[in-house]
Amino acid sequence: VQEENHFRNQHGIRVVGRHIPAALPDFSILIDHYQVSEAFVNTIKDCGYAEPTPIQRQVLTCMLENRQILACAPTGSGKTAAFLIPILHMLGAPQGGPRALILCPTRELAKQIYREALRLSASTNLRCSVVNKIQESKIKERESTIKKSDIVISTPNRLCYLLNIENINITLDKVKWLIVDEADKMFEGSAEQDSDFRQQLEQIMTRCGGRERRMAMFSATHTPAVGKWCRHNLRGLINITVGQRNA
Ligand code: ADP
Ligand code: MG
C-alpha cells in the first residue's frame, strides 16, 4: 500500500475511495494484467503515446475494473484517451447497438473525441459515430447509423432531441458505459441551464442499460455541484485528481 501511494505521489495522483486499483506503470502492463491485446497496445503507442499520462495511469485501471469515477485533471492532460482506451478494450468485438455513450458539451468537442476514437480503434472493427445536427429528411439515416454503432458521441441536447422524436426508435439499453466529458461545463451556467442538463442526463440515464451501467465523469476543475451529484448517484465512487485542486 505504501509503495502504491508513493507511486501515485510521484505522479501527482490523488485518490479518494475504497479498494482502489493500483495505478498503471506502463501501457505494456495492460497485456498481462488486463488481457488487452498486443495489437491494441501497439496502436496506442503508434498514436505517439509512449507512456500513460498521470490521469490515464489511474483512470485506466479503475475503468478496467468496472469502477465508477470522477476524474479531474487539467486541460491537455489526456482525459480523452483515458476513457477511450478502457472502452475500446472492454467492448471487444463489434455488435452494433450502442454499448458506450459519450456526452460532451459542444459539437466541436464531439468531433475531437470522434477523431481520437478513430485513431485508437484502428486495430478493432468497432464502429463509432457522432450525433450532430441534421436535416429532418436524414433523421432515419441517422437512426440506422446509431443502431450500427458500438460507441456514440453526442451533446445531451442532440441526443435527447432524437430520443424524443416519434417513430425514431433508438434503444440505449445495451449501454454499459456512460461517459460525461467536461462535466464541470455541463453542470455550470444559470440555474435553468443547469437543471436542463440534469433533466437531460436523467432521461438518458434511465434509458441506459440498468444495473450493468457504469458512469465515468471527467472534468478540468473541481466543482461542488459535480462532486455532490457523483456522491449521490455513483455507487462505489472513486475520486481521482491530478494537479491543482481548484474549486
Ligand atoms: P484533455 O481532455 O485532458 O484536455 P486531451 O485528451 O485533449 O486532453 O489530450 C491532449 C493531447 O495530449 C492530445 O493531443 C492527445 O493526443 C495527447 N495525449 C493523450 N495521451 C497522451 C499520452 N499518453 N502521451 C502523449 N500524448 C498524449
Ligand atoms: Mg477533454
Short mmCIF file of C-alpha atoms and ligand atoms in Angstrom, two decimals:
data_model
loop_
_atom_site.label_atom_id
_atom_site.label_comp_id
_atom_site.label_asym_id
_atom_site.label_seq_id
_atom_site.Cartn_x
_atom_site.Cartn_y
_atom_site.Cartn_z
CA VAL A 1 0.00 0.00 0.00
CA GLN A 2 2.82 2.37 0.91
CA GLU A 3 4.61 1.65 -2.36
CA GLU A 4 1.39 2.21 -4.23
CA ASN A 5 0.88 5.60 -2.56
CA HIS A 6 4.48 6.51 -3.28
CA PHE A 7 3.96 5.75 -6.98
CA ARG A 8 0.82 7.90 -7.06
CA ASN A 9 2.58 10.75 -5.26
CA GLN A 10 5.40 10.65 -7.77
CA HIS A 11 2.87 11.29 -10.50
CA GLY A 12 0.75 13.79 -8.59
CA ILE A 13 -2.25 11.48 -8.44
CA ARG A 14 -4.66 11.81 -5.51
CA VAL A 15 -7.43 9.32 -4.91
CA VAL A 16 -10.38 9.01 -2.56
CA GLY A 17 -12.47 5.87 -2.33
CA ARG A 18 -12.43 2.22 -1.33
CA HIS A 19 -10.41 -0.63 -2.76
CA ILE A 20 -8.74 1.49 -5.40
CA PRO A 21 -6.91 -0.41 -8.15
CA ALA A 22 -3.17 0.25 -8.50
CA ALA A 23 -2.09 2.97 -10.92
CA LEU A 24 -0.61 1.82 -14.23
CA PRO A 25 3.20 1.86 -14.54
CA ASP A 26 3.24 1.30 -18.30
CA PHE A 27 0.87 0.60 -21.21
CA SER A 28 2.54 -2.79 -21.78
CA ILE A 29 1.32 -3.96 -18.35
CA LEU A 30 -2.19 -3.94 -19.81
CA ILE A 31 -1.35 -7.02 -21.86
CA ASP A 32 -0.58 -9.28 -18.89
CA HIS A 33 -2.79 -7.73 -16.22
CA TYR A 34 -5.90 -6.85 -18.18
CA GLN A 35 -5.75 -9.16 -21.20
CA VAL A 36 -5.53 -6.20 -23.54
CA SER A 37 -4.36 -7.31 -26.99
CA GLU A 38 -0.83 -6.56 -28.09
CA ALA A 39 -2.25 -5.06 -31.28
CA PHE A 40 -4.22 -2.52 -29.27
CA VAL A 41 -1.23 -1.57 -27.12
CA ASN A 42 0.76 -1.10 -30.32
CA THR A 43 -1.96 1.19 -31.68
CA ILE A 44 -1.76 3.28 -28.50
CA LYS A 45 2.00 3.59 -28.95
CA ASP A 46 1.56 4.36 -32.67
CA CYS A 47 -0.58 7.31 -31.61
CA GLY A 48 2.58 8.68 -30.03
CA TYR A 49 1.59 7.72 -26.52
CA ALA A 50 4.82 6.22 -25.20
CA GLU A 51 3.75 6.47 -21.56
CA PRO A 52 0.41 7.00 -19.86
CA THR A 53 -0.23 10.49 -18.50
CA PRO A 54 -0.89 10.66 -14.73
CA ILE A 55 -4.68 10.77 -15.11
CA GLN A 56 -4.53 7.85 -17.56
CA ARG A 57 -2.49 5.77 -15.10
CA GLN A 58 -5.30 5.81 -12.57
CA VAL A 59 -8.39 6.06 -14.79
CA LEU A 60 -7.40 3.10 -16.95
CA THR A 61 -7.10 0.60 -14.12
CA CYS A 62 -10.26 1.88 -12.37
CA MET A 63 -12.38 1.63 -15.51
CA LEU A 64 -10.90 -1.72 -16.50
CA GLU A 65 -12.05 -2.95 -13.07
CA ASN A 66 -15.52 -1.55 -13.73
CA ARG A 67 -15.29 1.20 -11.14
CA GLN A 68 -17.29 4.40 -11.39
CA ILE A 69 -15.14 7.50 -11.24
CA LEU A 70 -14.97 11.27 -11.11
CA ALA A 71 -11.67 12.22 -12.72
CA CYS A 72 -10.30 15.77 -12.52
CA ALA A 73 -7.17 16.80 -14.39
CA PRO A 74 -6.10 19.97 -16.20
CA THR A 75 -6.87 20.66 -19.84
CA GLY A 76 -4.41 18.88 -22.12
CA SER A 77 -3.68 16.04 -19.73
CA GLY A 78 -5.07 13.26 -21.92
CA LYS A 79 -8.52 12.70 -20.46
CA THR A 80 -9.98 11.66 -23.84
CA ALA A 81 -7.72 8.63 -24.24
CA ALA A 82 -8.21 7.91 -20.53
CA PHE A 83 -11.82 6.93 -21.21
CA LEU A 84 -11.45 5.73 -24.80
CA ILE A 85 -8.75 3.14 -24.10
CA PRO A 86 -10.70 1.14 -21.48
CA ILE A 87 -13.92 1.40 -23.51
CA LEU A 88 -12.28 0.20 -26.72
CA HIS A 89 -10.77 -2.75 -24.88
CA MET A 90 -13.87 -3.74 -22.94
CA LEU A 91 -16.27 -3.59 -25.87
CA GLY A 92 -14.34 -6.37 -27.59
CA ALA A 93 -15.92 -7.44 -30.88
CA PRO A 94 -18.37 -5.14 -32.68
CA GLN A 95 -22.06 -5.91 -32.07
CA GLY A 96 -23.91 -2.82 -33.19
CA GLY A 97 -26.33 -1.02 -30.91
CA PRO A 98 -24.53 1.47 -28.69
CA ARG A 99 -22.69 -0.04 -25.72
CA ALA A 100 -20.75 3.11 -24.85
CA LEU A 101 -22.20 6.60 -24.85
CA ILE A 102 -20.05 9.71 -24.53
CA LEU A 103 -21.71 13.02 -23.64
CA CYS A 104 -19.90 16.32 -24.09
CA PRO A 105 -20.93 19.99 -24.11
CA THR A 106 -20.23 21.02 -27.74
CA ARG A 107 -20.25 19.66 -31.30
CA GLU A 108 -16.63 20.66 -31.78
CA LEU A 109 -15.59 18.61 -28.79
CA ALA A 110 -17.69 15.68 -30.01
CA LYS A 111 -15.77 15.77 -33.31
CA GLN A 112 -12.42 15.88 -31.50
CA ILE A 113 -13.36 12.87 -29.39
CA TYR A 114 -14.54 11.10 -32.55
CA ARG A 115 -11.20 11.71 -34.29
CA GLU A 116 -9.28 10.32 -31.33
CA ALA A 117 -11.62 7.32 -31.19
CA LEU A 118 -10.93 6.63 -34.88
CA ARG A 119 -7.18 6.68 -34.30
CA LEU A 120 -7.32 4.49 -31.21
CA SER A 121 -9.76 1.99 -32.72
CA ALA A 122 -7.55 1.30 -35.77
CA SER A 123 -6.84 -2.28 -34.68
CA THR A 124 -10.52 -3.03 -33.95
CA ASN A 125 -13.66 -3.20 -36.07
CA LEU A 126 -15.67 -1.21 -33.55
CA ARG A 127 -17.90 1.46 -35.02
CA CYS A 128 -18.15 4.93 -33.68
CA SER A 129 -20.44 7.80 -34.63
CA VAL A 130 -21.26 11.39 -33.71
CA VAL A 131 -24.82 12.63 -33.34
CA ASN A 132 -24.91 16.10 -34.87
CA LYS A 133 -27.44 18.44 -36.31
CA ILE A 134 -29.12 17.06 -39.43
CA GLN A 135 -31.92 17.78 -41.82
CA GLU A 136 -35.31 16.40 -40.99
CA SER A 137 -35.14 14.20 -44.10
CA LYS A 138 -31.95 12.47 -42.94
CA ILE A 139 -33.16 11.51 -39.49
CA LYS A 140 -33.97 7.93 -40.44
CA GLU A 141 -30.43 7.54 -41.83
CA ARG A 142 -29.05 8.84 -38.56
CA GLU A 143 -31.19 6.38 -36.63
CA SER A 144 -29.73 3.48 -38.58
CA THR A 145 -26.15 4.79 -38.15
CA ILE A 146 -26.65 4.89 -34.40
CA LYS A 147 -28.11 1.40 -34.40
CA LYS A 148 -24.95 0.12 -36.12
CA SER A 149 -22.57 1.95 -33.79
CA ASP A 150 -20.79 0.47 -30.80
CA ILE A 151 -19.79 3.89 -29.49
CA VAL A 152 -21.93 7.03 -29.79
CA ILE A 153 -20.72 10.56 -29.07
CA SER A 154 -23.22 13.37 -28.60
CA THR A 155 -24.20 16.51 -26.80
CA PRO A 156 -27.02 15.84 -24.34
CA ASN A 157 -29.23 18.23 -26.34
CA ARG A 158 -28.86 16.43 -29.64
CA LEU A 159 -29.34 13.01 -28.16
CA CYS A 160 -32.46 13.96 -26.20
CA TYR A 161 -33.87 15.64 -29.29
CA LEU A 162 -33.50 12.36 -31.21
CA LEU A 163 -34.81 10.25 -28.34
CA ASN A 164 -37.98 12.33 -28.24
CA ILE A 165 -38.89 12.18 -31.93
CA GLU A 166 -41.85 9.99 -32.67
CA ASN A 167 -41.19 6.98 -34.91
CA ILE A 168 -37.49 7.18 -34.12
CA ASN A 169 -36.63 4.20 -32.03
CA ILE A 170 -33.17 4.32 -30.50
CA THR A 171 -32.51 1.93 -27.69
CA LEU A 172 -29.75 2.60 -25.20
CA ASP A 173 -30.39 -0.46 -23.07
CA LYS A 174 -27.12 -2.10 -24.08
CA VAL A 175 -25.09 0.90 -22.90
CA LYS A 176 -22.55 -0.42 -20.43
CA TRP A 177 -20.50 2.79 -20.10
CA LEU A 178 -21.89 6.29 -19.92
CA ILE A 179 -19.16 8.93 -20.06
CA VAL A 180 -19.69 12.60 -19.23
CA ASP A 181 -16.80 14.70 -20.54
CA GLU A 182 -16.25 18.27 -19.31
CA ALA A 183 -18.74 17.61 -16.56
CA ASP A 184 -17.90 20.99 -14.97
CA LYS A 185 -19.14 22.78 -18.11
CA MET A 186 -22.26 20.63 -18.29
CA PHE A 187 -23.27 21.35 -14.70
CA GLU A 188 -22.36 25.04 -14.72
CA GLY A 189 -24.30 28.05 -16.02
CA SER A 190 -27.54 29.56 -14.89
CA ALA A 191 -29.85 27.63 -12.63
CA GLU A 192 -32.09 26.96 -15.61
CA GLN A 193 -29.39 25.58 -17.86
CA ASP A 194 -28.09 23.51 -15.01
CA SER A 195 -31.43 21.88 -14.32
CA ASP A 196 -31.82 21.45 -18.08
CA PHE A 197 -28.70 19.35 -18.23
CA ARG A 198 -29.66 17.35 -15.17
CA GLN A 199 -33.01 16.56 -16.69
CA GLN A 200 -31.41 15.50 -19.95
CA LEU A 201 -28.87 13.40 -18.12
CA GLU A 202 -31.61 11.78 -16.10
CA GLN A 203 -33.59 10.98 -19.23
CA ILE A 204 -30.53 9.46 -20.87
CA MET A 205 -29.56 7.52 -17.73
CA THR A 206 -32.96 5.91 -17.35
CA ARG A 207 -32.66 4.64 -20.93
CA CYS A 208 -29.18 3.21 -20.39
CA GLY A 209 -28.73 -0.44 -19.50
CA GLY A 210 -29.94 -0.96 -15.94
CA ARG A 211 -27.74 -2.34 -13.20
CA GLU A 212 -24.92 -3.14 -15.60
CA ARG A 213 -24.43 0.50 -16.49
CA ARG A 214 -21.33 2.31 -15.24
CA MET A 215 -20.57 6.01 -15.33
CA ALA A 216 -17.33 7.93 -15.55
CA MET A 217 -17.22 11.71 -15.26
CA PHE A 218 -14.33 13.87 -16.48
CA SER A 219 -13.59 17.46 -15.64
CA ALA A 220 -10.81 20.03 -15.71
CA THR A 221 -11.84 21.61 -12.42
CA HIS A 222 -13.34 20.52 -9.16
CA THR A 223 -16.81 21.93 -8.77
CA PRO A 224 -19.04 21.28 -5.76
CA ALA A 225 -22.07 20.62 -7.99
CA VAL A 226 -20.36 17.79 -9.87
CA GLY A 227 -18.81 16.30 -6.73
CA LYS A 228 -22.13 16.26 -4.94
CA TRP A 229 -24.00 14.78 -7.90
CA CYS A 230 -21.43 11.98 -8.19
CA ARG A 231 -21.50 11.15 -4.48
CA HIS A 232 -25.27 10.82 -4.65
CA ASN A 233 -25.55 8.93 -7.90
CA LEU A 234 -22.46 6.78 -8.39
CA ARG A 235 -22.11 3.70 -6.24
CA GLY A 236 -18.57 2.81 -5.16
CA LEU A 237 -17.29 6.14 -6.50
CA ILE A 238 -13.56 6.76 -6.79
CA ASN A 239 -12.42 10.38 -6.93
CA ILE A 240 -9.23 10.86 -8.92
CA THR A 241 -7.44 14.20 -9.02
CA VAL A 242 -4.28 15.26 -10.80
CA GLY A 243 -2.84 18.75 -10.41
CA GLN A 244 -4.23 21.78 -8.66
CA ARG A 245 -7.37 21.34 -6.61
CA ASN A 246 -9.16 24.49 -7.77
CA ALA A 247 -12.80 24.91 -6.84
P1 ADP B 1 -7.86 16.82 -22.04
O1 ADP B 1 -9.14 16.18 -22.47
O2 ADP B 1 -7.39 16.34 -20.71
O3 ADP B 1 -7.89 18.31 -22.14
P2 ADP B 1 -6.84 15.61 -24.44
O4 ADP B 1 -7.44 14.28 -24.25
O5 ADP B 1 -7.50 16.51 -25.43
O6 ADP B 1 -6.71 16.36 -23.05
O7 ADP B 1 -5.30 15.38 -24.81
C1 ADP B 1 -4.42 16.44 -25.05
C2 ADP B 1 -3.34 16.00 -26.03
O8 ADP B 1 -2.50 15.03 -25.43
C3 ADP B 1 -3.90 15.38 -27.29
O9 ADP B 1 -3.21 15.90 -28.39
C4 ADP B 1 -3.60 13.91 -27.11
O10 ADP B 1 -3.42 13.28 -28.36
C5 ADP B 1 -2.33 13.92 -26.29
N1 ADP B 1 -2.11 12.71 -25.46
C6 ADP B 1 -3.06 11.98 -24.82
N2 ADP B 1 -2.50 10.96 -24.12
C7 ADP B 1 -1.17 11.04 -24.33
C8 ADP B 1 -0.04 10.26 -23.89
N3 ADP B 1 -0.20 9.20 -23.08
N4 ADP B 1 1.19 10.63 -24.31
C9 ADP B 1 1.34 11.71 -25.11
N5 ADP B 1 0.33 12.48 -25.58
C10 ADP B 1 -0.91 12.17 -25.18
MG MG B 2 -11.02 16.87 -22.82
#
